[in-house]
Amino acid sequence: MTDPKQLDRDYDHHGDRSGARGTTRGGFPRFVPAKVGPEYGQLLEALRTVQDLAVSTSLPAEVAEAAAGKARELIELLTPHVVAEGRQTAGRVPRLPGRGSLLLMPWIIEKIDADGVRSRGMFRRFHLGGNSAAHGGTLPLLFDDLFGLIQHAYGRPISRTAYLHIDYRKVTPLNTELIVEGAVDRVEGRKTFINARLTDLDGNLLADCEALMVQLLPGQQ
Ligand SMILES: CCCCCCCCCCCCCC(=O)SCCNC(=O)CCNC(=O)[C@H](O)C(C)(C)COP(=O)(O)OP(=O)(O)OC[C@H]1O[C@@H](n2cnc3c(N)ncnc32)[C@H](O)[C@@H]1OP(=O)(O)O
């Protein structure tokens, strides 16, 4: 992963992490890959299964009460380990599904270079929208994170998504291996235009997306 300061000489001057917006102290945190053992991936997989169960069960009161107690125990165990943005493990383990983040789609990056990025994975029960299909709102998250990786691997400075246009071509199934792949289409000054496609393993197009990412100016957050 390229040091973002090499791509953006204003890296340390984008907004403020100490509270006041519009000032230039702080900047974006530096995302350095985190080193973790196998237990971290196991924890995340267990938590994702809990998410699947949380949205697919109808619990008797005593089971809900017992589960709430166990959840509170987990909260107590984890709370002392909260750290500042950029120092958390989530999002900084490129080899894990969703880079080790529970927010992101639990997909694995298969290819990442200046020619583009490809990830493979499944939408799970907790991504259900209706009638066995992935919720339409989960696709922008999948694409947006992919675009962040694409523009970074292409060597663009820190940028934010200005727009993201998705065409939903076919229903996106759950529990089915899929591929998302995209690349920079063109760069115009501060603007990077990126295209991506979501397909099944037979190459059927499920959705495609075009986005504009705009390079941040010094002071922009
Ligand atoms: C191991 C660790 C790995 C870590 C990897 C990192 C991965 C991270 C992944 C996470 C990634 C997550 C990423 C995220 O999710 S970022 C989160 C979602 N995005 C935002 O919050 C962005 C909010 N918006 C803004 O901040 C501003 O609007 C920005 C900065 C985007 C532009 O405001 P600014 O005032 O600076 O610019 P400007 O208005 O002078 O415009 C400049 C040019 O752009 C053109 N324009 C602007 N908007 C639009 C539009 N909507 N349609 C068409 N064109 C548009 C405009 O016409 C002009 O063109 P031209 O006239 O010059 O030709």
CSV table of C-alpha atoms and ligand atoms in Angstrom, one decimal:
chain,number,residue,atom,x,y,z
A,1,MET,CA,0.0,0.0,0.0
A,2,THR,CA,1.5,3.3,-1.1
A,3,ASP,CA,2.2,5.9,1.6
A,4,PRO,CA,-0.7,8.4,1.0
A,5,LYS,CA,1.8,11.3,1.8
A,6,GLN,CA,3.6,10.4,-1.4
A,7,LEU,CA,0.4,10.8,-3.4
A,8,ASP,CA,-0.8,14.0,-1.7
A,9,ARG,CA,1.6,16.6,-0.3
A,10,ASP,CA,-1.4,18.2,1.5
A,11,TYR,CA,-2.2,14.9,3.2
A,12,ASP,CA,-1.7,16.3,6.7
A,13,HIS,CA,-3.7,19.4,6.0
A,14,HIS,CA,-7.2,18.1,5.3
A,15,GLY,CA,-9.5,19.3,8.0
A,16,ASP,CA,-9.1,18.8,11.7
A,17,ARG,CA,-9.4,15.7,13.8
A,18,SER,CA,-9.4,17.7,17.1
A,19,GLY,CA,-13.0,18.8,16.8
A,20,ALA,CA,-13.1,22.2,15.0
A,21,ARG,CA,-14.1,21.9,11.4
A,22,GLY,CA,-12.4,24.1,8.8
A,23,THR,CA,-9.0,24.3,10.5
A,24,THR,CA,-6.0,22.4,9.1
A,25,ARG,CA,-4.5,20.7,12.1
A,26,GLY,CA,-4.5,16.9,12.2
A,27,GLY,CA,-5.5,15.8,8.7
A,28,PHE,CA,-6.5,12.3,7.7
A,29,PRO,CA,-5.1,9.5,9.8
A,30,ARG,CA,-2.4,7.4,8.1
A,31,PHE,CA,-3.8,4.0,7.2
A,32,VAL,CA,-1.0,1.5,7.8
A,33,PRO,CA,-1.9,-2.2,7.5
A,34,ALA,CA,-2.5,-3.8,10.9
A,35,LYS,CA,-0.9,-7.1,12.0
A,36,VAL,CA,-3.3,-9.5,13.5
A,37,GLY,CA,-3.4,-13.3,14.2
A,38,PRO,CA,-6.1,-15.7,13.0
A,39,GLU,CA,-8.3,-15.0,16.1
A,40,TYR,CA,-9.3,-11.6,14.8
A,41,GLY,CA,-10.7,-13.0,11.6
A,42,GLN,CA,-12.5,-15.7,13.7
A,43,LEU,CA,-14.0,-13.0,15.9
A,44,LEU,CA,-15.3,-11.0,12.9
A,45,GLU,CA,-16.8,-14.1,11.3
A,46,ALA,CA,-18.6,-15.0,14.5
A,47,LEU,CA,-19.9,-11.4,14.8
A,48,ARG,CA,-21.1,-11.5,11.2
A,49,THR,CA,-23.0,-14.8,11.9
A,50,VAL,CA,-24.5,-13.0,14.9
A,51,GLN,CA,-25.7,-10.3,12.5
A,52,ASP,CA,-27.2,-12.9,10.2
A,53,LEU,CA,-29.0,-14.4,13.2
A,54,ALA,CA,-30.1,-11.1,14.6
A,55,VAL,CA,-32.0,-10.4,11.4
A,56,SER,CA,-33.3,-13.9,10.7
A,57,THR,CA,-34.7,-15.1,14.0
A,58,SER,CA,-37.9,-14.7,16.0
A,59,LEU,CA,-36.7,-15.0,19.6
A,60,PRO,CA,-38.7,-16.1,22.7
A,61,ALA,CA,-38.4,-13.4,25.4
A,62,GLU,CA,-36.1,-15.5,27.6
A,63,VAL,CA,-33.7,-16.1,24.7
A,64,ALA,CA,-33.7,-12.4,23.8
A,65,GLU,CA,-32.9,-11.6,27.4
A,66,ALA,CA,-30.1,-14.1,27.7
A,67,ALA,CA,-28.6,-12.9,24.3
A,68,ALA,CA,-28.8,-9.2,25.6
A,69,GLY,CA,-26.9,-10.3,28.7
A,70,LYS,CA,-24.2,-11.9,26.6
A,71,ALA,CA,-24.0,-8.9,24.3
A,72,ARG,CA,-23.5,-6.6,27.4
A,73,GLU,CA,-20.7,-8.9,28.5
A,74,LEU,CA,-19.1,-8.5,25.1
A,75,ILE,CA,-19.5,-4.7,25.2
A,76,GLU,CA,-17.8,-4.7,28.6
A,77,LEU,CA,-14.9,-6.8,27.3
A,78,LEU,CA,-14.3,-4.7,24.2
A,79,THR,CA,-14.9,-1.1,25.5
A,80,PRO,CA,-11.5,-0.6,27.2
A,81,HIS,CA,-9.8,-1.2,23.9
A,82,VAL,CA,-11.4,1.7,21.9
A,83,VAL,CA,-8.7,3.7,20.1
A,84,ALA,CA,-8.6,6.8,17.9
A,85,GLU,CA,-9.6,6.7,14.2
A,86,GLY,CA,-6.8,5.2,12.1
A,87,ARG,CA,-5.5,3.1,15.0
A,88,GLN,CA,-8.4,0.6,15.1
A,89,THR,CA,-7.8,-2.8,13.4
A,90,ALA,CA,-11.0,-2.6,11.3
A,91,GLY,CA,-10.3,-1.6,7.7
A,92,ARG,CA,-6.6,-2.1,7.9
A,93,VAL,CA,-6.2,-5.8,7.2
A,94,PRO,CA,-6.3,-6.1,3.4
A,95,ARG,CA,-6.2,-9.9,3.3
A,96,LEU,CA,-9.4,-10.3,5.4
A,97,PRO,CA,-13.0,-10.1,4.1
A,98,GLY,CA,-14.1,-6.4,4.1
A,99,ARG,CA,-10.5,-5.5,5.1
A,100,GLY,CA,-11.4,-6.6,8.6
A,101,SER,CA,-14.2,-4.1,9.0
A,102,LEU,CA,-17.8,-5.1,10.0
A,103,LEU,CA,-19.1,-2.1,8.1
A,104,LEU,CA,-17.8,-3.2,4.8
A,105,MET,CA,-19.0,-6.0,2.6
A,106,PRO,CA,-17.2,-9.2,3.7
A,107,TRP,CA,-15.5,-9.5,0.3
A,108,ILE,CA,-11.9,-10.5,-0.5
A,109,ILE,CA,-9.6,-8.2,-2.6
A,110,GLU,CA,-8.3,-10.4,-5.5
A,111,LYS,CA,-6.4,-7.8,-7.5
A,112,ILE,CA,-5.4,-4.3,-6.7
A,113,ASP,CA,-3.1,-2.2,-8.9
A,114,ALA,CA,-3.2,0.9,-11.1
A,115,ASP,CA,-5.2,-1.0,-13.8
A,116,GLY,CA,-8.0,-1.6,-11.4
A,117,VAL,CA,-9.4,-3.5,-8.4
A,118,ARG,CA,-11.4,-6.8,-8.3
A,119,SER,CA,-13.1,-8.2,-5.2
A,120,ARG,CA,-15.0,-11.4,-4.7
A,121,GLY,CA,-17.7,-12.3,-2.2
A,122,MET,CA,-21.3,-12.8,-1.2
A,123,PHE,CA,-24.1,-10.8,0.1
A,124,ARG,CA,-25.4,-12.6,3.3
A,125,ARG,CA,-28.6,-12.9,5.1
A,126,PHE,CA,-28.0,-9.7,7.0
A,127,HIS,CA,-27.9,-7.8,3.6
A,128,LEU,CA,-31.4,-9.0,2.7
A,129,GLY,CA,-33.7,-6.4,1.1
A,130,GLY,CA,-36.7,-8.3,0.0
A,131,ASN,CA,-37.7,-11.6,-1.7
A,132,SER,CA,-34.2,-13.2,-1.3
A,133,ALA,CA,-32.4,-10.2,-3.0
A,134,ALA,CA,-29.7,-8.0,-1.5
A,135,HIS,CA,-30.9,-4.6,-0.2
A,136,GLY,CA,-30.4,-1.9,-2.8
A,137,GLY,CA,-28.6,0.3,-0.3
A,138,THR,CA,-25.8,-2.3,0.2
A,139,LEU,CA,-24.5,-1.9,-3.4
A,140,PRO,CA,-23.5,1.8,-3.0
A,141,LEU,CA,-21.4,0.8,0.0
A,142,LEU,CA,-19.7,-2.0,-2.0
A,143,PHE,CA,-19.0,0.3,-5.0
A,144,ASP,CA,-17.9,3.3,-2.9
A,145,ASP,CA,-15.3,1.4,-0.9
A,146,LEU,CA,-14.1,-0.2,-4.2
A,147,PHE,CA,-13.7,3.3,-5.7
A,148,GLY,CA,-11.7,4.4,-2.7
A,149,LEU,CA,-9.3,1.5,-3.3
A,150,ILE,CA,-9.2,2.1,-7.1
A,151,GLN,CA,-8.3,5.8,-6.8
A,152,HIS,CA,-5.7,5.0,-4.2
A,153,ALA,CA,-4.1,2.2,-6.2
A,154,TYR,CA,-4.1,4.5,-9.3
A,155,GLY,CA,-2.0,7.0,-7.3
A,156,ARG,CA,-4.6,9.7,-6.9
A,157,PRO,CA,-4.4,12.1,-3.9
A,158,ILE,CA,-7.0,12.0,-1.1
A,159,SER,CA,-10.4,12.4,-2.8
A,160,ARG,CA,-14.1,12.1,-1.8
A,161,THR,CA,-17.0,10.8,-3.7
A,162,ALA,CA,-19.0,13.6,-5.3
A,163,TYR,CA,-21.5,11.4,-7.0
A,164,LEU,CA,-22.1,7.7,-7.5
A,165,HIS,CA,-24.6,6.5,-10.1
A,166,ILE,CA,-25.8,2.9,-10.0
A,167,ASP,CA,-27.9,1.1,-12.6
A,168,TYR,CA,-29.5,-2.0,-11.1
A,169,ARG,CA,-29.7,-4.4,-14.0
A,170,LYS,CA,-30.7,-7.7,-12.4
A,171,VAL,CA,-31.7,-8.7,-8.9
A,172,THR,CA,-28.6,-9.3,-6.7
A,173,PRO,CA,-28.8,-12.7,-5.0
A,174,LEU,CA,-27.7,-13.6,-1.5
A,175,ASN,CA,-25.3,-16.4,-0.6
A,176,THR,CA,-24.0,-16.5,-4.2
A,177,GLU,CA,-20.4,-15.8,-5.1
A,178,LEU,CA,-20.1,-12.5,-7.1
A,179,ILE,CA,-17.4,-10.4,-8.5
A,180,VAL,CA,-17.1,-6.6,-8.4
A,181,GLU,CA,-14.4,-5.0,-10.6
A,182,GLY,CA,-13.6,-1.4,-11.6
A,183,ALA,CA,-11.0,1.0,-12.9
A,184,VAL,CA,-10.2,4.6,-13.4
A,185,ASP,CA,-11.8,5.8,-16.7
A,186,ARG,CA,-10.2,9.2,-16.8
A,187,VAL,CA,-8.7,12.0,-14.8
A,188,GLU,CA,-9.5,15.7,-15.4
A,189,GLY,CA,-7.7,18.0,-13.0
A,190,ARG,CA,-9.0,17.3,-9.5
A,191,LYS,CA,-11.7,14.9,-10.9
A,192,THR,CA,-11.3,11.1,-11.2
A,193,PHE,CA,-14.1,9.3,-13.1
A,194,ILE,CA,-14.3,5.6,-12.2
A,195,ASN,CA,-16.5,2.8,-13.6
A,196,ALA,CA,-17.3,-0.6,-12.0
A,197,ARG,CA,-19.4,-3.7,-12.6
A,198,LEU,CA,-21.0,-6.3,-10.4
A,199,THR,CA,-21.4,-9.7,-12.1
A,200,ASP,CA,-22.1,-13.3,-11.2
A,201,LEU,CA,-19.5,-16.0,-11.9
A,202,ASP,CA,-21.2,-16.6,-15.3
A,203,GLY,CA,-20.5,-13.0,-16.2
A,204,ASN,CA,-24.1,-11.8,-16.0
A,205,LEU,CA,-24.2,-8.1,-15.2
A,206,LEU,CA,-26.2,-7.4,-12.0
A,207,ALA,CA,-25.3,-3.7,-11.6
A,208,ASP,CA,-22.9,-1.1,-13.0
A,209,CYS,CA,-21.7,2.1,-11.5
A,210,GLU,CA,-20.1,5.3,-12.5
A,211,ALA,CA,-18.6,7.7,-10.0
A,212,LEU,CA,-16.8,11.0,-9.7
A,213,MET,CA,-14.2,11.4,-7.0
A,214,VAL,CA,-12.9,15.0,-6.4
A,215,GLN,CA,-9.4,15.6,-5.0
A,216,LEU,CA,-9.7,17.5,-1.7
A,217,LEU,CA,-8.1,21.0,-1.4
A,218,PRO,CA,-5.9,21.9,1.6
A,219,GLY,CA,-8.3,22.4,4.5
A,220,GLN,CA,-11.1,20.3,3.1
A,221,GLN,CA,-12.3,17.5,5.3
B,1,LIG,C1,-4.9,-0.7,4.4
B,1,LIG,C2,-5.6,0.5,4.4
B,1,LIG,C3,-6.3,0.8,3.0
B,1,LIG,C4,-7.0,2.1,3.0
B,1,LIG,C5,-7.5,2.5,1.6
B,1,LIG,C6,-8.4,3.7,1.6
B,1,LIG,C7,-9.7,3.3,1.1
B,1,LIG,C8,-10.7,4.3,1.5
B,1,LIG,C9,-12.0,4.0,1.0
B,1,LIG,C10,-13.1,4.9,1.4
B,1,LIG,C11,-13.5,5.8,0.3
B,1,LIG,C12,-14.8,6.4,0.6
B,1,LIG,C13,-15.0,7.7,-0.1
B,1,LIG,C14,-16.2,8.4,0.4
B,1,LIG,O1,-17.2,7.7,0.6
B,1,LIG,S1,-16.2,10.0,0.8
B,1,LIG,C15,-17.7,10.2,1.6
B,1,LIG,C16,-18.9,10.6,0.7
B,1,LIG,N1,-18.5,11.9,0.1
B,1,LIG,C17,-18.6,13.0,0.7
B,1,LIG,O2,-18.8,13.2,1.9
B,1,LIG,C18,-18.2,14.3,-0.1
B,1,LIG,C19,-19.0,15.5,0.3
B,1,LIG,N2,-18.8,16.5,-0.7
B,1,LIG,C20,-17.7,17.3,-0.7
B,1,LIG,O3,-17.0,17.3,0.2
B,1,LIG,C21,-17.6,18.3,-1.9
B,1,LIG,O4,-18.8,18.4,-2.6
B,1,LIG,C22,-16.5,17.8,-2.8
B,1,LIG,C23,-15.1,17.8,-2.1
B,1,LIG,C24,-16.8,16.4,-3.4
B,1,LIG,C25,-16.4,18.8,-4.0
B,1,LIG,O5,-16.4,20.1,-3.5
B,1,LIG,P1,-15.4,21.3,-3.9
B,1,LIG,O6,-16.0,22.5,-3.4
B,1,LIG,O7,-14.0,20.9,-3.5
B,1,LIG,O8,-15.3,21.2,-5.4
B,1,LIG,P2,-16.2,22.0,-6.5
B,1,LIG,O9,-17.6,22.1,-6.2
B,1,LIG,O10,-15.4,23.2,-6.8
B,1,LIG,O11,-16.1,21.0,-7.7
B,1,LIG,C26,-14.8,20.6,-8.3
B,1,LIG,C27,-15.1,20.0,-9.7
B,1,LIG,O12,-15.9,18.8,-9.5
B,1,LIG,C28,-17.2,19.0,-10.1
B,1,LIG,N3,-18.3,18.4,-9.2
B,1,LIG,C29,-18.3,18.4,-7.9
B,1,LIG,N4,-19.4,17.8,-7.4
B,1,LIG,C30,-20.0,17.3,-8.5
B,1,LIG,C31,-21.2,16.5,-8.7
B,1,LIG,N5,-21.9,16.0,-7.7
B,1,LIG,N6,-21.5,16.2,-10.0
B,1,LIG,C32,-20.8,16.6,-11.0
B,1,LIG,N7,-19.7,17.4,-10.9
B,1,LIG,C33,-19.3,17.7,-9.7
B,1,LIG,C34,-17.4,20.5,-10.2
B,1,LIG,O13,-18.3,20.8,-11.3
B,1,LIG,C35,-16.0,21.0,-10.5
B,1,LIG,O14,-15.7,20.6,-11.9
B,1,LIG,P3,-15.0,21.7,-12.8
B,1,LIG,O15,-16.0,22.9,-12.9
B,1,LIG,O16,-13.7,22.0,-12.1
B,1,LIG,O17,-14.8,21.0,-14.1
